[in-house]
């Protein structure tokens, strides 16, 4: 796939970054849902992309793994990478947000910079959702 350096070492480094060091030689089909999710995130990081597209990255993760992934994604964001994160779990993804966009029935009802607290956002969201 055109990776520079040692692809195996890179894979092991990325897997360790998502908390996977044991059983990394197992076929993915034998892994739990949460472990498959972490493998997918490690795979997304393999090429060092400038933009990460993440659809429900916390799905299937236990709280400890979700916190580890949040810290990893925050570190990636702090290096200047862009995260485009789609999630129904605003509580988990709020700390990573710089902008918030909410789509309801095909219309953007909240669209702009992340500002305020999570509680303030949830109030705006409820108003947008229920009129």
XYZ file of C-alpha atoms in Angstrom:
131
model
C 0.000 0.000 0.000
C 2.955 2.309 -0.447
C 3.868 2.682 3.228
C 7.309 4.025 3.914
C 9.560 2.066 6.261
C 8.663 -1.234 7.873
C 4.898 -1.874 7.469
C 4.859 -4.528 10.210
C 6.510 -2.202 12.713
C 4.112 0.580 11.705
C 1.121 -1.741 12.185
C 2.351 -2.837 15.610
C 2.905 0.801 16.613
C -0.609 1.809 15.505
C -2.188 -1.201 17.211
C -0.360 -0.365 20.431
C -1.660 3.214 20.141
C -5.240 1.894 20.297
C -4.403 -0.437 23.180
C -3.887 -3.677 21.296
C -0.714 -5.627 21.928
C -1.893 -9.138 22.801
C -3.400 -11.384 20.152
C -2.525 -9.026 17.315
C -1.817 -11.960 15.026
C -5.418 -13.220 15.253
C -7.683 -12.909 12.215
C -9.970 -9.880 12.550
C -13.057 -12.063 12.074
C -12.305 -13.721 15.433
C -12.180 -10.449 17.396
C -14.885 -8.780 19.475
C -16.831 -5.805 18.089
C -14.895 -3.326 20.215
C -11.545 -4.812 19.231
C -12.498 -4.704 15.552
C -13.365 -1.021 16.038
C -9.936 -0.331 17.523
C -8.254 -2.221 14.668
C -10.198 -0.074 12.184
C -8.976 3.112 13.863
C -5.388 1.829 13.888
C -5.738 1.014 10.195
C -7.059 4.508 9.462
C -3.909 5.962 11.021
C -1.435 3.742 9.134
C -0.751 6.214 6.311
C -0.593 9.277 8.544
C -3.509 10.985 6.787
C -4.065 14.733 7.165
C -7.824 14.169 7.377
C -9.450 11.366 9.384
C -13.010 10.413 8.468
C -14.563 8.644 11.446
C -18.087 7.211 11.457
C -19.193 6.292 14.994
C -15.626 5.656 16.220
C -16.796 4.854 19.762
C -19.314 2.215 18.728
C -18.718 -1.057 20.548
C -16.015 0.327 22.830
C -16.017 -0.041 26.587
C -15.502 3.181 28.568
C -11.757 2.632 29.051
C -11.179 1.972 25.342
C -13.354 4.960 24.406
C -11.250 7.226 26.627
C -8.062 5.837 25.100
C -9.374 6.476 21.572
C -10.493 9.987 22.569
C -6.987 10.756 23.840
C -5.425 9.320 20.678
C -7.731 11.302 18.374
C -7.160 14.457 20.411
C -3.397 13.980 20.008
C -3.875 13.555 16.243
C -6.007 16.716 16.130
C -3.375 18.663 18.066
C -0.782 17.798 15.399
C -2.917 19.667 12.871
C -4.889 16.793 11.442
C -8.540 17.366 10.680
C -11.109 15.022 12.200
C -14.482 14.627 10.558
C -16.376 12.668 13.156
C -19.958 11.485 12.800
C -21.512 10.349 16.051
C -24.818 9.998 17.809
C -22.916 10.047 21.105
C -22.271 13.740 21.643
C -21.147 13.095 25.219
C -18.197 11.037 24.002
C -17.228 13.212 21.042
C -17.757 16.678 22.537
C -14.161 17.046 23.759
C -12.859 16.506 20.212
C -15.136 19.006 18.498
C -14.014 22.322 17.076
C -17.195 22.718 15.024
C -20.623 21.163 15.440
C -23.086 20.383 12.680
C -26.483 18.821 13.294
C -28.601 17.493 10.462
C -32.316 16.911 11.141
C -34.599 15.739 8.341
C -32.132 16.830 5.694
C -31.572 20.353 7.030
C -28.649 21.804 8.962
C -30.202 23.059 12.193
C -26.948 23.712 14.049
C -23.907 24.615 11.999
C -20.868 26.383 13.309
C -17.961 26.611 15.697
C -17.972 24.609 18.911
C -18.752 27.141 21.575
C -20.143 26.926 25.039
C -20.613 23.913 27.228
C -22.074 20.530 26.421
C -25.180 21.429 28.437
C -25.643 24.612 26.397
C -25.283 22.626 23.183
C -27.800 20.026 24.367
C -30.289 22.802 25.109
C -29.824 24.226 21.581
C -30.182 20.710 20.184
C -33.447 20.046 22.046
C -34.870 23.353 20.811
C -33.841 22.516 17.226
C -35.274 19.019 17.523
C -38.603 19.904 19.127
C -39.112 23.432 17.852
